[in-house]
Coordinates of N, CA and C in Angstrom, one line a residue:
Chain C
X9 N 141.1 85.7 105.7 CA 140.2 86.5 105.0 C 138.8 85.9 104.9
X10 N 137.8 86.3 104.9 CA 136.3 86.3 104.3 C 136.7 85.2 103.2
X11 N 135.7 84.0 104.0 CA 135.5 83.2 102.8 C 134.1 82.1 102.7
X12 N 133.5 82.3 101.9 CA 132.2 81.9 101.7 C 132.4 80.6 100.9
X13 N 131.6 79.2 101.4 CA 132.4 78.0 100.3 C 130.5 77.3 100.1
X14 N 129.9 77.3 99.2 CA 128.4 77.2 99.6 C 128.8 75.2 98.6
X15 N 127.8 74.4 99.2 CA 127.7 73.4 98.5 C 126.3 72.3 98.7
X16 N 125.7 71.2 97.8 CA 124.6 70.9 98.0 C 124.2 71.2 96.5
X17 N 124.4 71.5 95.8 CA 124.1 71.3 94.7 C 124.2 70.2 93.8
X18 N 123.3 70.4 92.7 CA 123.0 69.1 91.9 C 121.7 68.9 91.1
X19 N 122.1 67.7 90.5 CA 120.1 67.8 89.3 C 119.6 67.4 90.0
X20 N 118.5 67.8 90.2 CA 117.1 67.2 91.2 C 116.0 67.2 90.1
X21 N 115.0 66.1 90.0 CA 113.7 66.4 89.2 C 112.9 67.6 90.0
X22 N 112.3 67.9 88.8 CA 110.9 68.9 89.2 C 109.7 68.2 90.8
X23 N 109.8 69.5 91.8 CA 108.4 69.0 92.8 C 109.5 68.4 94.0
X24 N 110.8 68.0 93.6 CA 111.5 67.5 94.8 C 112.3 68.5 95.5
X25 N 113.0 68.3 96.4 CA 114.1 69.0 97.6 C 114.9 69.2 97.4
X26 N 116.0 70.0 97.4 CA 117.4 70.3 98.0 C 117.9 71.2 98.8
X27 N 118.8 70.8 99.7 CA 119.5 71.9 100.8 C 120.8 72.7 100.3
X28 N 121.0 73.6 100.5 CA 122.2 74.1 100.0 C 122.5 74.6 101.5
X29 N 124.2 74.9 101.1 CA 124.6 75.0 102.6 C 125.9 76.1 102.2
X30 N 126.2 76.9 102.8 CA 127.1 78.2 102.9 C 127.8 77.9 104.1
X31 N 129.5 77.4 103.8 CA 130.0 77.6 104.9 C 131.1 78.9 104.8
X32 N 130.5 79.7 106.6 CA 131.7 80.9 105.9 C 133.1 81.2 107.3
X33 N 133.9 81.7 107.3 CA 135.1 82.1 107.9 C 135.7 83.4 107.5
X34 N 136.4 83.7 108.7 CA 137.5 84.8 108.0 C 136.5 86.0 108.8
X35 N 135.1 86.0 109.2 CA 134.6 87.5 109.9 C 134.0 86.1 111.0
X36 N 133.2 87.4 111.4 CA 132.3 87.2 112.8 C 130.6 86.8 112.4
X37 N 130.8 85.6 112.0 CA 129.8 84.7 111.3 C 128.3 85.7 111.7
X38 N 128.1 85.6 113.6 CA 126.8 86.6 113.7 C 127.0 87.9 114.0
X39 N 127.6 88.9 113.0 CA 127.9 90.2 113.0 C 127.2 90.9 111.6
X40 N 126.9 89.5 110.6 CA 127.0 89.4 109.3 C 124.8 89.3 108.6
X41 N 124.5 89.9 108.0 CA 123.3 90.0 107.1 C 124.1 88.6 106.1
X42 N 123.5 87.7 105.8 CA 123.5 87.1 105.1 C 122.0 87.0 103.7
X43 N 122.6 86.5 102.9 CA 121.9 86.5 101.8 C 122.3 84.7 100.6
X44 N 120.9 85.1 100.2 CA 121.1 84.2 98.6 C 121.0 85.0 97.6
X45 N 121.7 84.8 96.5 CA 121.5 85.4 95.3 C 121.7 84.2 94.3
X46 N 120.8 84.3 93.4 CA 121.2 83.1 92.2 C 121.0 83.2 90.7
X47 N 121.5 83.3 89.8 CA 121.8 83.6 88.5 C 121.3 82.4 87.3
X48 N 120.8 82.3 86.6 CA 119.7 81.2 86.0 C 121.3 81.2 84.7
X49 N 121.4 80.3 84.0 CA 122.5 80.3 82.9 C 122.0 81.3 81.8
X50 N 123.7 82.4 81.6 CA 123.1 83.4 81.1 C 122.4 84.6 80.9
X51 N 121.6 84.6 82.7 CA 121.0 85.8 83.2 C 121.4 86.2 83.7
X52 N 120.8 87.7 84.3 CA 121.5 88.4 85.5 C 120.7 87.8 86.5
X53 N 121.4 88.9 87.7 CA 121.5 88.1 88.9 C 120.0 88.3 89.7
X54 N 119.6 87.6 90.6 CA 118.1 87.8 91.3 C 118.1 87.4 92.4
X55 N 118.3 88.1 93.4 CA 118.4 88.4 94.9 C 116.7 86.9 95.6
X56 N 117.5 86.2 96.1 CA 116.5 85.0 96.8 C 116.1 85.2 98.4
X57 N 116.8 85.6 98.7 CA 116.6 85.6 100.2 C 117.3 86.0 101.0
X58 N 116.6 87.0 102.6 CA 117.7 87.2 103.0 C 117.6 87.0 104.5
X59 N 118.8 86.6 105.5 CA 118.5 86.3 106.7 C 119.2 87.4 107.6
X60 N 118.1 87.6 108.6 CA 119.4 89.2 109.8 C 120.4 88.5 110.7
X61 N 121.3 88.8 111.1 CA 122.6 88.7 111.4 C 122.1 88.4 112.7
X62 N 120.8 88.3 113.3 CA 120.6 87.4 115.0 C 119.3 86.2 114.3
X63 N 119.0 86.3 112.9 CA 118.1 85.1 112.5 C 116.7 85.2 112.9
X64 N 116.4 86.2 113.2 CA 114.8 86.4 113.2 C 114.4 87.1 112.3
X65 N 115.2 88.3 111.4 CA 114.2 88.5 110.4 C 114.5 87.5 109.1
X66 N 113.3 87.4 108.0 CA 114.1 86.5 106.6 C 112.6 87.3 105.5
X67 N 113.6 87.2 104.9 CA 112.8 87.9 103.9 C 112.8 87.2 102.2
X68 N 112.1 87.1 101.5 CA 112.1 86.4 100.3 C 111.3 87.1 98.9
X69 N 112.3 86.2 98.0 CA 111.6 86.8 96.7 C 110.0 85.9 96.6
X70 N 109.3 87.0 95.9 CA 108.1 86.2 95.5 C 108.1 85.3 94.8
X71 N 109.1 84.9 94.1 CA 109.1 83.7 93.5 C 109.4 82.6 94.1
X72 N 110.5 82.5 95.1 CA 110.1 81.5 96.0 C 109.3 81.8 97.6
X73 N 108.5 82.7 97.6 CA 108.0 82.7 99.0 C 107.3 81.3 99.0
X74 N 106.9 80.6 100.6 CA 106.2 79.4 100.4 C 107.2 78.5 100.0
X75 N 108.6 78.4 99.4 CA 109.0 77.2 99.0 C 110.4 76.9 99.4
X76 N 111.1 78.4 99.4 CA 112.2 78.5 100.1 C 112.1 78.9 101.7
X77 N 113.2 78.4 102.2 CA 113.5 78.6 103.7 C 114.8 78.9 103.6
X78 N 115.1 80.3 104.4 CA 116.7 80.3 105.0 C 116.9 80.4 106.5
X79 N 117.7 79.5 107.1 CA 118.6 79.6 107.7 C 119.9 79.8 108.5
X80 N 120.1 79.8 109.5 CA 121.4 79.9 109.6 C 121.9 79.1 111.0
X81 N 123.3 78.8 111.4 CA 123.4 78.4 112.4 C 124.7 78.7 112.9
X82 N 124.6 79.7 114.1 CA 125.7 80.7 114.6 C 126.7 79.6 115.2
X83 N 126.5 78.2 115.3 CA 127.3 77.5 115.9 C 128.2 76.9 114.9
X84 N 127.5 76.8 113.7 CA 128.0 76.0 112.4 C 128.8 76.9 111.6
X85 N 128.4 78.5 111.8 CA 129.2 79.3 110.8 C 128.5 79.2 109.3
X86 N 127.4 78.6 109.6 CA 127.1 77.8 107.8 C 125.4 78.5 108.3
X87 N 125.1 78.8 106.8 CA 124.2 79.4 106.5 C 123.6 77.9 105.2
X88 N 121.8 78.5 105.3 CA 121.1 77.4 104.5 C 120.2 77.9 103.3
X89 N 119.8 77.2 102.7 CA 119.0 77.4 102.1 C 118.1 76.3 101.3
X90 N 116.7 75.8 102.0 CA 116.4 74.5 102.0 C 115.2 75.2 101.0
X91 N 115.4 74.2 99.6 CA 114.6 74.4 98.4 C 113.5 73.3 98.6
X92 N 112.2 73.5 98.6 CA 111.7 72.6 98.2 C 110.6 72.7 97.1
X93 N 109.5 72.0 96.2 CA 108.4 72.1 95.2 C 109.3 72.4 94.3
X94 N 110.3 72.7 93.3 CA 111.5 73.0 92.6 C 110.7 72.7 91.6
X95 N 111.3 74.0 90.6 CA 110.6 73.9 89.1 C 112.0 74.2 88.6
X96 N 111.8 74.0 86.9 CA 112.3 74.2 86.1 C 113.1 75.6 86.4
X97 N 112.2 76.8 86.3 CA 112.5 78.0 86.2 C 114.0 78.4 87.7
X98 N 114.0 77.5 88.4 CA 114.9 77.6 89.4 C 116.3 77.1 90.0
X99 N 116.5 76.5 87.8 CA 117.9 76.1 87.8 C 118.6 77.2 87.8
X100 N 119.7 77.3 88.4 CA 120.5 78.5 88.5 C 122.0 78.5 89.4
X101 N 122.7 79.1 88.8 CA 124.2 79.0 90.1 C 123.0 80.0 91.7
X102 N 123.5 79.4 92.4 CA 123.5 79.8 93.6 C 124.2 79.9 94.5
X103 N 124.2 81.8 95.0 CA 125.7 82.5 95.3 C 125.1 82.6 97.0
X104 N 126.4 82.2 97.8 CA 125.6 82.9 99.1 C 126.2 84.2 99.4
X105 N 125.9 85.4 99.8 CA 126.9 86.5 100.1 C 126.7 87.1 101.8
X106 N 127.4 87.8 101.8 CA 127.5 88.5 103.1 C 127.3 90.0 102.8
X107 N 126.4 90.3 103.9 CA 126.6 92.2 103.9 C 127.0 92.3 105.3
X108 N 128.0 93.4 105.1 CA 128.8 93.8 106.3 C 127.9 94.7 107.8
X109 N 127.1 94.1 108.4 CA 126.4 94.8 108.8 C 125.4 94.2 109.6
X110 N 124.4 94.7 110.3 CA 123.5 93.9 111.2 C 121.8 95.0 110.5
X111 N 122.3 96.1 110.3 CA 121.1 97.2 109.9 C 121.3 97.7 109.0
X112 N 120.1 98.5 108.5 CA 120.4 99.0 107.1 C 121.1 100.5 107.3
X113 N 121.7 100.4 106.0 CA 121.4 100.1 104.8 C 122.7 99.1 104.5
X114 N 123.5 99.0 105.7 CA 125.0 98.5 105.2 C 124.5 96.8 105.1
X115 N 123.3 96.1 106.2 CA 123.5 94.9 105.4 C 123.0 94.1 104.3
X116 N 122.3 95.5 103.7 CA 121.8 95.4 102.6 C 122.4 95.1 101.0
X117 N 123.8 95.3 101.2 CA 124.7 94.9 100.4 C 125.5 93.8 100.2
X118 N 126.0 93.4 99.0 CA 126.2 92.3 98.8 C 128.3 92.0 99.2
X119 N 128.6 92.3 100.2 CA 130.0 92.8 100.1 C 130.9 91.4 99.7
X120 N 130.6 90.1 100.3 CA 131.1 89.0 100.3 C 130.1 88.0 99.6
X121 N 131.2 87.0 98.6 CA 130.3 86.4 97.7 C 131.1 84.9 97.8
X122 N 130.4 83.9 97.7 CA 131.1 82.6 97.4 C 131.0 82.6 96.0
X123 N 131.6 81.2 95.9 CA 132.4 80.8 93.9 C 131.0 79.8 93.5
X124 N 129.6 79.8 94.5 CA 128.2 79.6 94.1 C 128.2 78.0 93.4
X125 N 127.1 77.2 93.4 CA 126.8 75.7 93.1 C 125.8 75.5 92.7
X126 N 125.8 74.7 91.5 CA 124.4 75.1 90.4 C 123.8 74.1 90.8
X127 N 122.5 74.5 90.9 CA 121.5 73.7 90.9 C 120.3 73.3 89.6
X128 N 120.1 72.4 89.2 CA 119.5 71.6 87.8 C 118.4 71.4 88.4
X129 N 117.4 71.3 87.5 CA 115.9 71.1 88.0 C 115.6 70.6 86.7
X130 N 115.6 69.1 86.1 CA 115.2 68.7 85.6 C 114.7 67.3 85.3
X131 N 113.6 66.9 84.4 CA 112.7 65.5 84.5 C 114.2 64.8 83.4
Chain J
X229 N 110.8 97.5 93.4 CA 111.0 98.5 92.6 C 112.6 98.0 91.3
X230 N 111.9 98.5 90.3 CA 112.5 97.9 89.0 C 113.8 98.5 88.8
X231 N 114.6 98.1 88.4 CA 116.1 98.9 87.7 C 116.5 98.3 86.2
X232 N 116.0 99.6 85.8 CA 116.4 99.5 84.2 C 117.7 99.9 83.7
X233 N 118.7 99.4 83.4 CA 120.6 99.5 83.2 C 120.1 99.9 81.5
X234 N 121.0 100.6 80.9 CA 121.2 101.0 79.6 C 123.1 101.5 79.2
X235 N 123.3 101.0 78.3 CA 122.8 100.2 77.2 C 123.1 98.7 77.9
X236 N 122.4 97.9 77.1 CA 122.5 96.2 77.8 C 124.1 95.6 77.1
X237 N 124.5 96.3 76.5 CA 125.4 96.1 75.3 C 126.4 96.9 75.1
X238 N 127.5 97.0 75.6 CA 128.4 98.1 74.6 C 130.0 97.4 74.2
X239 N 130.6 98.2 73.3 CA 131.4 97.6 72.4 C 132.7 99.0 72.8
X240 N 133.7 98.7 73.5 CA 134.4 99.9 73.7 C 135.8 99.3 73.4
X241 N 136.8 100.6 73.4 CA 138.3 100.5 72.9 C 139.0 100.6 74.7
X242 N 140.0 99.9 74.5 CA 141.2 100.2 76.0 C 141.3 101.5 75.8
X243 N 141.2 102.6 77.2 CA 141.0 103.9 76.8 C 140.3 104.3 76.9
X244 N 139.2 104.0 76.3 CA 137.8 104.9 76.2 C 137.0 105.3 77.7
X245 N 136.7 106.3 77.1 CA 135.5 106.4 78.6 C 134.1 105.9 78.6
X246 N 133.6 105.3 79.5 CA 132.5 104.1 79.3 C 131.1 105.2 80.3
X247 N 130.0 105.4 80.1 CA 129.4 105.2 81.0 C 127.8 104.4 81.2
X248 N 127.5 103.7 82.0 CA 126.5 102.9 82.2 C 125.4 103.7 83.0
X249 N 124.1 103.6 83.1 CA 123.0 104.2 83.5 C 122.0 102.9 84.1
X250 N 121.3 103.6 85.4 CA 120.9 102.6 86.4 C 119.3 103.8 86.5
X251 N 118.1 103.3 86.2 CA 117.2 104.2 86.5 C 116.3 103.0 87.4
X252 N 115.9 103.5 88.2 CA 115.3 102.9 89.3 C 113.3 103.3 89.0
X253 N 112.8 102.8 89.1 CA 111.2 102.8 88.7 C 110.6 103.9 89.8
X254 N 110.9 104.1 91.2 CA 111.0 104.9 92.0 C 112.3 105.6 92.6
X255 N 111.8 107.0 93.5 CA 113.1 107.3 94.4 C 113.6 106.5 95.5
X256 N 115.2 106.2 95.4 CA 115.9 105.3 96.1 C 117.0 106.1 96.8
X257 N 116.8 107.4 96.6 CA 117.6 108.2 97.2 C 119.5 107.8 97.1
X258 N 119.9 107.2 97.6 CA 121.5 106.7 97.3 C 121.3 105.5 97.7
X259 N 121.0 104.9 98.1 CA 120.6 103.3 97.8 C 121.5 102.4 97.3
X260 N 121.9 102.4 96.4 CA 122.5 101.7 95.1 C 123.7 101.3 95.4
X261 N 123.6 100.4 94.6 CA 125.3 99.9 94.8 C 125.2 99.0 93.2
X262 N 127.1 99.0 92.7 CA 127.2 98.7 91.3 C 128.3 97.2 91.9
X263 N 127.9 96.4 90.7 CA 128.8 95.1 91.1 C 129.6 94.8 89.7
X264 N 130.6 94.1 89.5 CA 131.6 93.8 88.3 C 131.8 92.0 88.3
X265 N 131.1 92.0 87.4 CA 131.4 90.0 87.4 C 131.7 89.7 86.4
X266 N 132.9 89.0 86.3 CA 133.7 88.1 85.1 C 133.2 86.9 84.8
X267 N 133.5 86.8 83.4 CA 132.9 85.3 83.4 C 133.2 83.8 84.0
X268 N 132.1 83.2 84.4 CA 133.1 82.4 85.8 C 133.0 82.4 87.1
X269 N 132.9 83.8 87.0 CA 132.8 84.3 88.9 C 132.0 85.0 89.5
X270 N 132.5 85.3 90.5 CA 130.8 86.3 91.5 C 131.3 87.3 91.2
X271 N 130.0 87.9 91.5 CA 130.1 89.5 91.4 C 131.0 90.1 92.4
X272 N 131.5 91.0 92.2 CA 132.2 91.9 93.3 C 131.5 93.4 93.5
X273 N 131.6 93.7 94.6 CA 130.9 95.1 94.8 C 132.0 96.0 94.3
X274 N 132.1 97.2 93.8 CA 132.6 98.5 93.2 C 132.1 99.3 93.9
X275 N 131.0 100.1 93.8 CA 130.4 101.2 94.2 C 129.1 100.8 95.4
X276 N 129.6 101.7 96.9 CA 128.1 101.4 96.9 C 127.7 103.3 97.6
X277 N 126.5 102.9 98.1 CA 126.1 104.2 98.2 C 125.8 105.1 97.1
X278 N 126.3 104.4 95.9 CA 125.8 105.0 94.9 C 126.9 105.9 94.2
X279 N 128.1 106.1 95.2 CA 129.0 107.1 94.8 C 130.5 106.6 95.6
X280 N 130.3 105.8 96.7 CA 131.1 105.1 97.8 C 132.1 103.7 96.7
X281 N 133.2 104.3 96.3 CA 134.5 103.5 95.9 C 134.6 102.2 97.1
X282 N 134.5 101.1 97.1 CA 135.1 100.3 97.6 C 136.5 100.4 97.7
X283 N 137.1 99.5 98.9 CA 138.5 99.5 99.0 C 139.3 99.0 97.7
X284 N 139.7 99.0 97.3 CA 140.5 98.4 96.2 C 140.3 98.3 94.9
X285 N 139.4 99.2 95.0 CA 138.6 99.4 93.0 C 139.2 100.9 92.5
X286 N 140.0 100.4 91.5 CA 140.8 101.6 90.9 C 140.0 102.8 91.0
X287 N 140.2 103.9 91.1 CA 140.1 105.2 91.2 C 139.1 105.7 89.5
X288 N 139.8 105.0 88.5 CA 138.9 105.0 87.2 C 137.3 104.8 87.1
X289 N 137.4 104.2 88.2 CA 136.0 103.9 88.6 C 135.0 105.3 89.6
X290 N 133.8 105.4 89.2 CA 133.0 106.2 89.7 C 131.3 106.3 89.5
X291 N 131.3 106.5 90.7 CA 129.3 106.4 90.3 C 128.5 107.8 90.7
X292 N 127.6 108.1 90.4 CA 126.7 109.3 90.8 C 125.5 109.1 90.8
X293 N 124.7 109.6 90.9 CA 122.8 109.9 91.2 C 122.7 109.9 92.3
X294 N 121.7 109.8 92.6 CA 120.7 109.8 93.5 C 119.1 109.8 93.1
X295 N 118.3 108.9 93.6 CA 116.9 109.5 93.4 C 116.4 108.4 92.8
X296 N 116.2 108.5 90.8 CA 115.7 107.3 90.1 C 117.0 107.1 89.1
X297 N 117.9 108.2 89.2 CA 119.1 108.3 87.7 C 120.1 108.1 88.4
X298 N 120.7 107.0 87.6 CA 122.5 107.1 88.5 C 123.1 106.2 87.2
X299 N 124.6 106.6 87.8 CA 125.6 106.6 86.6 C 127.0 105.9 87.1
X300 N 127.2 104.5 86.4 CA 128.6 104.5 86.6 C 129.6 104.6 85.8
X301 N 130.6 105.3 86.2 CA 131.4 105.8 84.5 C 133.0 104.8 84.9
X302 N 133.4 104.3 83.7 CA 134.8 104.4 83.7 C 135.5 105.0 83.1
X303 N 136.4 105.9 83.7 CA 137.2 107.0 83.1 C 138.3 106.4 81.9
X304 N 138.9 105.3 81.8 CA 139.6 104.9 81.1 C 140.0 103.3 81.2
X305 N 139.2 102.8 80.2 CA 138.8 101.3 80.1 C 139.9 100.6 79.7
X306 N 140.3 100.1 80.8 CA 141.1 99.0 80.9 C 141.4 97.4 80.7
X307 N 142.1 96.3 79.9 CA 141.6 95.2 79.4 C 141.0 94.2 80.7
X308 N 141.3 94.8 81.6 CA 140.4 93.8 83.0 C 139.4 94.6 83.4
X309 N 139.1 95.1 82.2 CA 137.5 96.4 83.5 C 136.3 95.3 82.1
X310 N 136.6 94.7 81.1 CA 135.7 94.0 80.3 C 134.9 92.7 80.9
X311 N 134.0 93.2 81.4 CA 133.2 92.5 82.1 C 131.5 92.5 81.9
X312 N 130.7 92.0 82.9 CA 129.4 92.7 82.8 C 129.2 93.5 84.3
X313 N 128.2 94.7 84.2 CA 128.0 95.3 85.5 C 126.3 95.3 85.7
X314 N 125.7 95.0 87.1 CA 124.7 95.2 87.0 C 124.8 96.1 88.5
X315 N 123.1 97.0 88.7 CA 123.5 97.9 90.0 C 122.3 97.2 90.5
X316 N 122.2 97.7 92.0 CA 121.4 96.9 92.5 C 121.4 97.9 93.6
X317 N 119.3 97.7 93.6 CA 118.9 99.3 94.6 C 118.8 98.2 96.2
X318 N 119.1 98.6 97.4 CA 119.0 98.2 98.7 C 117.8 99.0 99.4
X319 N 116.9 99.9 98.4 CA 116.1 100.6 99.4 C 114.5 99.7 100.0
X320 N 114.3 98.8 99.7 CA 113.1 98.2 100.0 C 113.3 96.9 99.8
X321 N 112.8 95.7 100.1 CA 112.6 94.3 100.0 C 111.3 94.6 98.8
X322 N 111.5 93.6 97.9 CA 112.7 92.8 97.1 C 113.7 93.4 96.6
X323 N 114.9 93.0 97.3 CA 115.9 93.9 96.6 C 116.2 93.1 95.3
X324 N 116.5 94.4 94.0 CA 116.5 93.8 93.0 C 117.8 94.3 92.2
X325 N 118.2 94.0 91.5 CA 119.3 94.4 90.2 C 118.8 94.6 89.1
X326 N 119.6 95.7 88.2 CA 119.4 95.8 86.8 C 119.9 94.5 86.3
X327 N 119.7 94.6 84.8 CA 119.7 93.7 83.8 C 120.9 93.2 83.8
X328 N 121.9 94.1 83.8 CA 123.6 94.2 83.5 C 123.4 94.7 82.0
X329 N 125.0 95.4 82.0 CA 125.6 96.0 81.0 C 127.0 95.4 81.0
X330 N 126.6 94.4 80.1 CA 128.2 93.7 78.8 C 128.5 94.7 78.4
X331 N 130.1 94.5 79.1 CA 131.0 95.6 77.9 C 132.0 94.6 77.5
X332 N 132.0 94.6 76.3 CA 132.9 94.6 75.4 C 134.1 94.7 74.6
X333 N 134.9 94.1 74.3 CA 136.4 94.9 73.5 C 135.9 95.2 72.0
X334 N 136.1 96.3 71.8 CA 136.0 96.7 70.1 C 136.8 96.0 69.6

């Protein structure tokens, strides 16, 4: 079955790095729209970024344009998402998901979700 | 484009019929899709298309609109349907989600 296992998380101070990493199985790794989505403690959810299913388009929230990068690597099966300048405001579980699809509107959906790895941003 | 969910909050009985509201700041024509997340865990998709049952989401389950108004109803609230729901439009980058709607046990 579809299985999404993301990890790399952890407290980082404010202005520094972290990579997070999505490993997935169970479909056809480059068939697949991939995505980040990440939830702050207690909030709803807010769509971060998203990568096309051959890795040339990527698209981003304004909140992290400029800081976030995604990723992906058809040989790894694992999908990325390299944080860097990290504020406060961007402690949050972070989910990687799958949309079933390569075009819209189907890979625009969130169909596959990992169990997501919180990231801390604090001094 | 914004998605405003109403009520943020509801308080319901096993039984009851529930329904949630997803207004979109512009037309998104069917767009939409509704997710169900427990505490703990990821969201799951329910509805997409705006009206499209996923495989395995009970039949009590249902969505409608199109346009800026859409609706997910539960026909009869079940002690595992107590969760939060948020909907989330696919028509444009940034794709975004409503707030969610906590439901509740009375």
């Amino acid at each position: 079955q579809v299985q999404l296992v993301e990890s790399g998380g952890g407290v980082v101070q404010p202005g520094t790095s972290l990579r997070l990493s999505c490993a997935a199985s169970g479909f056809t790794f480059s068939d697949y729209t991939l995505h980040w989505v990440r939830q702050a403690p207690g909030k709803g959810l807010d769509w971060v970024a998203t990568i096309s299913s051959d890795g040339i388009q990527k698209f981003y929230a304004d909140s992290v344009t400029g800081r976030f990068t995604i990723s992906k690597d058809n040989s790894k099966n694992t999908l990325y998402l390299q944080m860097n300048s990290q504020r406060a405001e961007d402690t949050a579980v972070f989910y990687c998901a799958a949309g079933r699809g390569r075009s819209f509107p189907q890979s625009r959906y969130f169909d596959y979700w990992g169990q997501g790895t919180l990231v801390t941003v604090s001094s | 484009i914004q998605l405003t969910q109403s009520p943020s909050f509801l308080s319901a009985s096993v039984g009851d019929r529930v329904t949630i509201t997803c207004r979109a700041s512009q037309g998104i024509s069917s767009y939409l899709a509704w997710y169900q997340q427990k505490p703990g865990k990821a969201p799951k998709l329910l509805i997409s298309a705006a009206s499209t049952l996923q495989s395995g989401v009970p039949s009590r389950f249902s969505g409608s609109g199109s346009g800026t108004e859409f609706t997910l109803t539960i026909s009869s609230l079940q002690p595992e349907d107590f969760a939060t729901y948020y909907c989330q439009q696919l028509n444009s980058y940034p794709l975004t989600f409503g707030g969610g709607t906590k439901v509740e046990i009375k």
